[in-house]
Structure formats: C-alpha cells, structure tokens
PDB file of C-alpha atoms in Angstrom:
ATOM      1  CA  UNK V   1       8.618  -6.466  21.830  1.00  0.00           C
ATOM      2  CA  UNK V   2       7.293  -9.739  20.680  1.00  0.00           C
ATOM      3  CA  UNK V   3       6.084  -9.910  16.550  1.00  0.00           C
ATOM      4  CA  UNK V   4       2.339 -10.892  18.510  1.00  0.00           C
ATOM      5  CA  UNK V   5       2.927  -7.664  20.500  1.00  0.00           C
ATOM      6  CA  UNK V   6       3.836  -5.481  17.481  1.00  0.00           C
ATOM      7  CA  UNK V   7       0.593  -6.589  15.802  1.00  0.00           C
ATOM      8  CA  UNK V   8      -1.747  -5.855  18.666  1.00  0.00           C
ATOM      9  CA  UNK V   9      -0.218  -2.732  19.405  1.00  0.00           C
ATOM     10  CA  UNK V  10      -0.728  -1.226  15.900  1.00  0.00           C
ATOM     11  CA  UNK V  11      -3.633  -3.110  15.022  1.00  0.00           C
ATOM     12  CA  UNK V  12      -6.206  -0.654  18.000  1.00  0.00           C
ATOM     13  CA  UNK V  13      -7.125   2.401  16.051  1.00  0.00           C
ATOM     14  CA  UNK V  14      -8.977   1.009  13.325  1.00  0.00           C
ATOM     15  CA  UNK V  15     -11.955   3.922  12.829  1.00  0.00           C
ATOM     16  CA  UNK V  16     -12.196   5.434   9.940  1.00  0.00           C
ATOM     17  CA  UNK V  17      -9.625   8.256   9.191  1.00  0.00           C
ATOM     18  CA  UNK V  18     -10.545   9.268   5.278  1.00  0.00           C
ATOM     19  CA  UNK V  19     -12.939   7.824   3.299  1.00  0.00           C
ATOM     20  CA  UNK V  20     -12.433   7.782  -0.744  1.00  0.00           C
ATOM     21  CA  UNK V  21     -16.021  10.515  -1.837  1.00  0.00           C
ATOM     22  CA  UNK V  22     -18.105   8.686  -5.313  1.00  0.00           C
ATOM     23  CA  UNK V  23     -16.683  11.647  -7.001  1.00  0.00           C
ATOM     24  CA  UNK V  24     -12.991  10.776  -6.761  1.00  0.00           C
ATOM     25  CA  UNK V  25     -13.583   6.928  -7.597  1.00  0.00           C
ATOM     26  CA  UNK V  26     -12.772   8.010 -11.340  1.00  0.00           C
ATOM     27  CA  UNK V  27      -9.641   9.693 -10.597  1.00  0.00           C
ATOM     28  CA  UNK V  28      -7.650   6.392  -9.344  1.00  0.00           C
ATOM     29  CA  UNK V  29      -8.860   4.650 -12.650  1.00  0.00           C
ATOM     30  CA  UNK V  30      -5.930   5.589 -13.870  1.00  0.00           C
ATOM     31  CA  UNK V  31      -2.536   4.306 -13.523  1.00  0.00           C
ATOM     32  CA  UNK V  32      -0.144   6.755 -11.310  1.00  0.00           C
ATOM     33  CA  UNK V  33       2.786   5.755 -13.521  1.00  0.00           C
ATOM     34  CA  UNK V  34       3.543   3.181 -16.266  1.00  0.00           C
ATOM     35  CA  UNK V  35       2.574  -0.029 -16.168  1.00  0.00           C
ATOM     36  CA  UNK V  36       4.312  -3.027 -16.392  1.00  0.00           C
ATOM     37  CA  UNK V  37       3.790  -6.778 -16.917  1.00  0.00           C
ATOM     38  CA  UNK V  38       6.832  -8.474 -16.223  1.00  0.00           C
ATOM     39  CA  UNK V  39       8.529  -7.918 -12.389  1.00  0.00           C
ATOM     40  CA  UNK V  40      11.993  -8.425 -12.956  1.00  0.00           C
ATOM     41  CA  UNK V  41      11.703  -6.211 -15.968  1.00  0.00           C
ATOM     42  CA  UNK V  42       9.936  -3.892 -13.521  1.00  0.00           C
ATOM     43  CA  UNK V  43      12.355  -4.310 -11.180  1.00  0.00           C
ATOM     44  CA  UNK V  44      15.469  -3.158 -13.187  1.00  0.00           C
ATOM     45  CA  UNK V  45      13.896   0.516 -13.071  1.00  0.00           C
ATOM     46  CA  UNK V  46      14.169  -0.015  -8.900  1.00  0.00           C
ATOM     47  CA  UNK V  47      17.278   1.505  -7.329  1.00  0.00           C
ATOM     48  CA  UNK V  48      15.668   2.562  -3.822  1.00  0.00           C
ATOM     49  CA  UNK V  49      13.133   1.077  -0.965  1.00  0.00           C
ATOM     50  CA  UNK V  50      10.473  -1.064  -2.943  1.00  0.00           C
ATOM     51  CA  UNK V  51       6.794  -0.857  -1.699  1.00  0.00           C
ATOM     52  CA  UNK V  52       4.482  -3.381  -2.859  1.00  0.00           C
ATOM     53  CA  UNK V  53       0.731  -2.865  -2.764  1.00  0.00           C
ATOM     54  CA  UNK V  54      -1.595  -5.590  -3.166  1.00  0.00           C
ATOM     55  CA  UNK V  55      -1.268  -9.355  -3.022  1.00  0.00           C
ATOM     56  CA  UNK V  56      -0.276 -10.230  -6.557  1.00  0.00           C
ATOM     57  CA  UNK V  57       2.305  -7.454  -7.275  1.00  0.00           C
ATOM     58  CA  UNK V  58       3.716  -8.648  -4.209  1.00  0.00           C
ATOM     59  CA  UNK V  59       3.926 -12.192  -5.260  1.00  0.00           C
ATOM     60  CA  UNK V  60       5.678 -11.483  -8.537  1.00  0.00           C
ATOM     61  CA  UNK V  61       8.242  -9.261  -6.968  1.00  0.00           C
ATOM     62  CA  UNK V  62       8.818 -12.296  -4.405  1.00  0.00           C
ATOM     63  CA  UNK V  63       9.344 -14.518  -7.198  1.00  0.00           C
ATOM     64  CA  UNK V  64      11.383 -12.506  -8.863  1.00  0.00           C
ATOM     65  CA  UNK V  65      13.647 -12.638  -5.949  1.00  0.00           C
ATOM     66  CA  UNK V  66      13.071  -9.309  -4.816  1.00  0.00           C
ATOM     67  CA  UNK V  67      10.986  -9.259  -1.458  1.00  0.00           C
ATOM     68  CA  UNK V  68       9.798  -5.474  -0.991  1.00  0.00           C
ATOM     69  CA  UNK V  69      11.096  -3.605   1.476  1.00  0.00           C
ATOM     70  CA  UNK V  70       7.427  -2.970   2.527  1.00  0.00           C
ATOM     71  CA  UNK V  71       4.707  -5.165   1.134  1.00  0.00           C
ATOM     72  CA  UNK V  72       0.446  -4.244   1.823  1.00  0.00           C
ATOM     73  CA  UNK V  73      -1.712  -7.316   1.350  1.00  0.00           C
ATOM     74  CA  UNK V  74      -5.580  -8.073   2.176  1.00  0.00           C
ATOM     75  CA  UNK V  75      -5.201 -11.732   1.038  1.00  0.00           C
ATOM     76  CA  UNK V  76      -7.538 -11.014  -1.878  1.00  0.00           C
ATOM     77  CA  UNK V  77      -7.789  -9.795  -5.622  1.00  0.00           C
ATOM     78  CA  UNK V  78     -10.585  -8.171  -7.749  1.00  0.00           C
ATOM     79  CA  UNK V  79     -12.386  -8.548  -4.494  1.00  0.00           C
ATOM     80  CA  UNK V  80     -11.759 -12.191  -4.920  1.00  0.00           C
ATOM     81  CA  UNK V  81      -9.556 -14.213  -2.279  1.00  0.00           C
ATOM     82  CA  UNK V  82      -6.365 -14.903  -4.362  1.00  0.00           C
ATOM     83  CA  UNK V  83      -5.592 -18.965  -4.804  1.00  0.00           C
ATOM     84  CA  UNK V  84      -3.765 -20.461  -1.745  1.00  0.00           C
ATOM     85  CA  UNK V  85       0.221 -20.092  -3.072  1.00  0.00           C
ATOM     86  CA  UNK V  86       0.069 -16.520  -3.716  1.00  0.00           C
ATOM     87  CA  UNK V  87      -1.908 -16.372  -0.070  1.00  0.00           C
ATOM     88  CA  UNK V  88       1.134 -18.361   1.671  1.00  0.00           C
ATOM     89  CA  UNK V  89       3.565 -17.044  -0.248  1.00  0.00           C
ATOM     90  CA  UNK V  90       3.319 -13.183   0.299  1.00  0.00           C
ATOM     91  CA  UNK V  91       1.937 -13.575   4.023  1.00  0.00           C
ATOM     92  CA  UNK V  92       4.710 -15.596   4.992  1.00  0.00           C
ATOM     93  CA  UNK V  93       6.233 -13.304   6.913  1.00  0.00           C
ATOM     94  CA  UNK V  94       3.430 -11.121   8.278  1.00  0.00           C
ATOM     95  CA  UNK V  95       4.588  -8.536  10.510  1.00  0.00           C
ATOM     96  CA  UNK V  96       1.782  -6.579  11.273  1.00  0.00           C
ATOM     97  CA  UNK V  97      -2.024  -6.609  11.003  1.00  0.00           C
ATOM     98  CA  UNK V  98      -4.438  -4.205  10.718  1.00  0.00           C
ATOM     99  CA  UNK V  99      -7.975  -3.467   9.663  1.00  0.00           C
ATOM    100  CA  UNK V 100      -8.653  -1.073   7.412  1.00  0.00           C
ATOM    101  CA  UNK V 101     -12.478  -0.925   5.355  1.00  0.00           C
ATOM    102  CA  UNK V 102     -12.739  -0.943   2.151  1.00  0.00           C
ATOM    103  CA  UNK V 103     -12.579   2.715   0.360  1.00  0.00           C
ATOM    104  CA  UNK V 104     -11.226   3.974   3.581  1.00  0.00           C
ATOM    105  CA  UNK V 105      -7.890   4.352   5.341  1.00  0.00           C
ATOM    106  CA  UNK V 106      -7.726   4.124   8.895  1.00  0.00           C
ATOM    107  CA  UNK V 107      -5.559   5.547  11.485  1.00  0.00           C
ATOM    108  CA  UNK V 108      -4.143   2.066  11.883  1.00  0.00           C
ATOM    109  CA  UNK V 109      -3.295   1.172   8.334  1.00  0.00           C
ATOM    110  CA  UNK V 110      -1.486   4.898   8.097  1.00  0.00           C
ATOM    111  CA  UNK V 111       0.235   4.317  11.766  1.00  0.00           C
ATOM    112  CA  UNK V 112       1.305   0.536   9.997  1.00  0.00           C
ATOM    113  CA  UNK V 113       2.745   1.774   6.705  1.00  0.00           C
ATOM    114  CA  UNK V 114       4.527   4.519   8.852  1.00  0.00           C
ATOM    115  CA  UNK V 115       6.233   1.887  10.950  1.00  0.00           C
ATOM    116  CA  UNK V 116       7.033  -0.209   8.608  1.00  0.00           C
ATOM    117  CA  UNK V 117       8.647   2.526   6.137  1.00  0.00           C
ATOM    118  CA  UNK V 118      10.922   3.211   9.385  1.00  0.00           C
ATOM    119  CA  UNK V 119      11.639  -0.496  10.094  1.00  0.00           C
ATOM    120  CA  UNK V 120      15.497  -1.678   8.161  1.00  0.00           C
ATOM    121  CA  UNK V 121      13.982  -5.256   7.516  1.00  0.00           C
ATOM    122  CA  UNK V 122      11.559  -5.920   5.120  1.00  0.00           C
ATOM    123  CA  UNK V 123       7.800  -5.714   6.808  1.00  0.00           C
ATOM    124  CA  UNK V 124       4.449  -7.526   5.668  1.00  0.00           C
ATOM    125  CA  UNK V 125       1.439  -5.468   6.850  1.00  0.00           C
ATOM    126  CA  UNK V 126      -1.938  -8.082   6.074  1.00  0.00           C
ATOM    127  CA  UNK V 127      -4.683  -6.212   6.343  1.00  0.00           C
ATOM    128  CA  UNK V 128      -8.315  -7.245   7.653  1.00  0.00           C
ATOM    129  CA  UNK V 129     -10.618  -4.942   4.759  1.00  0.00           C
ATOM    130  CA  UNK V 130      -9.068  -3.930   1.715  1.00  0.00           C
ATOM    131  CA  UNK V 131      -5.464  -2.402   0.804  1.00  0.00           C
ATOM    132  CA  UNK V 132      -6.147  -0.774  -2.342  1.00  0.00           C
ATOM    133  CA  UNK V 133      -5.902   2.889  -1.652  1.00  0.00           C
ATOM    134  CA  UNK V 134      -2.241   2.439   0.748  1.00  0.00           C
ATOM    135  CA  UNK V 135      -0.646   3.533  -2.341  1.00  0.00           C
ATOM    136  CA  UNK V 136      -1.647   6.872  -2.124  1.00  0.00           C
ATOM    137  CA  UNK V 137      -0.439   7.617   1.289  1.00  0.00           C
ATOM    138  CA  UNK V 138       2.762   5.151   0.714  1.00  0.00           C
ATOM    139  CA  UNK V 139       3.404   8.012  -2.652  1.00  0.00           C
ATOM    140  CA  UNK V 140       3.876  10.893   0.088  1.00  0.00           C
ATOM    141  CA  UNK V 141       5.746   9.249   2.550  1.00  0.00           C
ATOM    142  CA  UNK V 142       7.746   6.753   0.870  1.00  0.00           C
ATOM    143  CA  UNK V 143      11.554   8.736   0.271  1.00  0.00           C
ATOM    144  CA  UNK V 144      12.658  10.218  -2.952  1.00  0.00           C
ATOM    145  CA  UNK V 145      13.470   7.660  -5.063  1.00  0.00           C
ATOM    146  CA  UNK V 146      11.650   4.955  -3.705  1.00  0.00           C
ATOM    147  CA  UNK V 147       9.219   2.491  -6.071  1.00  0.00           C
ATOM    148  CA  UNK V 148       5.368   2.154  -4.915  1.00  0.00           C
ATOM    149  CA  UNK V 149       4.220  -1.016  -6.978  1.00  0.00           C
ATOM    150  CA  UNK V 150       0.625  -1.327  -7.033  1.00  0.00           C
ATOM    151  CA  UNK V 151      -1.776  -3.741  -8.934  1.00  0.00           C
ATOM    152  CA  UNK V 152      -3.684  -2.041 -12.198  1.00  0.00           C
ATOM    153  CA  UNK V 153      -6.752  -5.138 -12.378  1.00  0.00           C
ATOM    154  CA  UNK V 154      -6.526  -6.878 -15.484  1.00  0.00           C
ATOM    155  CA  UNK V 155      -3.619  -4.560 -17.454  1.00  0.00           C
ATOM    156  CA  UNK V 156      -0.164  -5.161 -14.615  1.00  0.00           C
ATOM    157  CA  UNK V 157       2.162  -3.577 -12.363  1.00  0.00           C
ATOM    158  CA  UNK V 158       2.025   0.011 -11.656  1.00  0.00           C
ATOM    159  CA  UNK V 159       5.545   1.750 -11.179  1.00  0.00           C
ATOM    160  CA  UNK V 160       5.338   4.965  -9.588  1.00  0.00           C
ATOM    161  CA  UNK V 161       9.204   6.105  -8.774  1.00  0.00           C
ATOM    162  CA  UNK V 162       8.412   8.706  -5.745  1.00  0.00           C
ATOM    163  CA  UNK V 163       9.424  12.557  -6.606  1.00  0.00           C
ATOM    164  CA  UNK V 164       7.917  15.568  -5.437  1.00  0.00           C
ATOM    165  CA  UNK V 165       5.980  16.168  -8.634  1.00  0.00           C
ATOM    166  CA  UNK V 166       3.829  12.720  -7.618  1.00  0.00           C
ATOM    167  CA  UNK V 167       3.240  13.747  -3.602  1.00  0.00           C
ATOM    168  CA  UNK V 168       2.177  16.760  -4.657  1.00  0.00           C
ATOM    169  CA  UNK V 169      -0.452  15.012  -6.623  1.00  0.00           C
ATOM    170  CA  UNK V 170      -1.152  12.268  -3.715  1.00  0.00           C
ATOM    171  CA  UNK V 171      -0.975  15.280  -1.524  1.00  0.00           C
ATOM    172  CA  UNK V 172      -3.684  16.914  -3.493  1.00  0.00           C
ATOM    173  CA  UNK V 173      -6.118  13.872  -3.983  1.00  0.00           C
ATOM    174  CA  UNK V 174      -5.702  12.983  -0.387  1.00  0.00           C
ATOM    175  CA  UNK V 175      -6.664  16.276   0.698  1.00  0.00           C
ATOM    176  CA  UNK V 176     -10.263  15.870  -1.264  1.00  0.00           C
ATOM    177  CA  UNK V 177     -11.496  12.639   0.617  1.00  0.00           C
ATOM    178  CA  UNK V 178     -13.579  12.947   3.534  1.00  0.00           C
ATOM    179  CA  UNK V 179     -12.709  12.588   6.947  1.00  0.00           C
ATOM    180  CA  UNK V 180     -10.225  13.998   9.599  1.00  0.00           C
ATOM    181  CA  UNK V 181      -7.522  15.093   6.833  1.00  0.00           C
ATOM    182  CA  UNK V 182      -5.920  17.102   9.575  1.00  0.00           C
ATOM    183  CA  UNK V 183      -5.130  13.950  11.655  1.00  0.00           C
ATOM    184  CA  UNK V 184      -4.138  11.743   8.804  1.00  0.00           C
ATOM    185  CA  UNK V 185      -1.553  14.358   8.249  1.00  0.00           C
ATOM    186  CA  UNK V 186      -0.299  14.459  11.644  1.00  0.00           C
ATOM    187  CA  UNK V 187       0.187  10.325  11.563  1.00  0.00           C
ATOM    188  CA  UNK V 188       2.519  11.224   8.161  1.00  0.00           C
ATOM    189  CA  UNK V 189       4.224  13.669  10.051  1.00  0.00           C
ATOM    190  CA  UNK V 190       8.252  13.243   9.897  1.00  0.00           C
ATOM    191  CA  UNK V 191       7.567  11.008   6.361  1.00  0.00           C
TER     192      UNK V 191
END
C-alpha cells in the first residue's frame, strides 16, 4: 500500500464518534500528570513507546532528538496556526491524515491512533480539526509503560506514564461524553 493510499483509506469515517459535553470542559483543565518544561529532561523519565500530542510537544521532543513513536498534530496552537518551522518540522513525515472536529473524536482519528500504535516505525497522524482530546483515548490504549506527552497552554509538557490507575480514569471520562461510546470502544478493541 502506497503512504497516499494509507491516508485515504483511514482518512473516510470522519463523523462524529464522541463529542466532549460543556460539563466535562473543566475536568481536562487539569494536567493528567506532571508537567514539564524542558523535553530532554522530560524525556529521561521515558523508557517505553513515546506519544506526542499536539504540534509543539512534538517539536521539542524532535529537537531533542527523540522523534515519538506516534506523534498527533493539527498544524496549530492555542487555536493559532503555529509559525512555519515547527509546521515543517513535525509534519515532515506525515503518515496519515484525518479529520477530526474540534471537541470531538471521530471514528477516523480513533481508527488512526489505533494504526499507528500497531505500526514499528514512528507514524505522524496531521489532522484536519483539532487534536487536543487524542490524549485521552491514546491513555487507554497506549501499553503499560508507555509516555502520552501532551501540550498544557501556557505552563509545558504533560507526562502521563500509562498504568492502569490512569485508563481507568480515561476510561471513566471517556465513558461521560456523548455519542456512540459503544462503538468508540469497539475501534479500541485489542488496545
């Protein structure tokens, strides 16, 4: 299969799968784990698969030398589109695209971060919407062990090493958002 092939053939189910309710908007305001400011720092406390959401936590890791083994980008930060190096830089090596709204996940972005957690070579999924809540679904089905780095606006890096005590908590915030939970399950199936 050809990488334009790959793309097309994830990037068809794009409706909405969950969408994040008003009432749980104040439960991601806080960070999922500790939060750090300098990546290679960050990245001493990494021993498994690294997943990287969001466009500058993905940069840093990159320039730290440490491409993720899975990185989620939307080509923008703050809502802003992030300056043209970090752009080139972190979608260098795109892999697969996908839409995926903002506040929502879609079937897509969950079949996307599912491949790519099964791929051995490091995958770049750009998304077309907004990547900010792939961390939550990247917590349950990244392995034990495995780093999720995501983007805390204005304070750093989050650094959420995956254990069962923190899917059980994704597990339990996921189940609360609206939509077809029963599907989104099935897509995490074997994760």
């Amino acid at each position: 299969m050809t990488r334009d092939d790959d793309r097309a053939a994830t990037a068809t189910d794009d409706e909405p799968l969950l969408v994040l309710p008003d009432d749980l908007r104040h439960e991601l305001k806080e960070p999922m784990g500790p939060i750090e400011t300098d990546a290679d720092r960050l990245l001493k406390a990494v021993d498994g698969p690294l997943i990287a959401v969001g466009d500058v936590v993905t940069y840093h890791l990159l320039e730290a030398g440490r491409p993720p083994d899975v990185a989620v980008v939307d080509e923008r930060t703050k809502r802003k589109t992030v300056d043209e190096e970090i752009r080139e830089t972190v979608t260098e090596e795109t892999t697969l695209e996908v839409a995926n709204p903002p506040a929502e996940l879609s079937a897509a972005m969950i079949e996307a971060l599912v491949d790519a957690l099964a791929r051995d070579e490091p995958t770049t999924i750009l998304v077309d919407g907004e990547e900010d809540l792939v961390a939550l679904p990247a917590i349950v089905a990244a392995p034990e062990g495995a780093s999720v780095v995501y983007g805390q606006p204005d304070e750093g890096m989050v650094h959420v090493k995956v254990a069962d005590d923190h899917r059980e908590a994704m597990r339990d915030l996921l189940e609360r958002f609206e939509g077809d939970t029963e599907r989104f399950w099935s897509l995490l199936e074997g994760c």
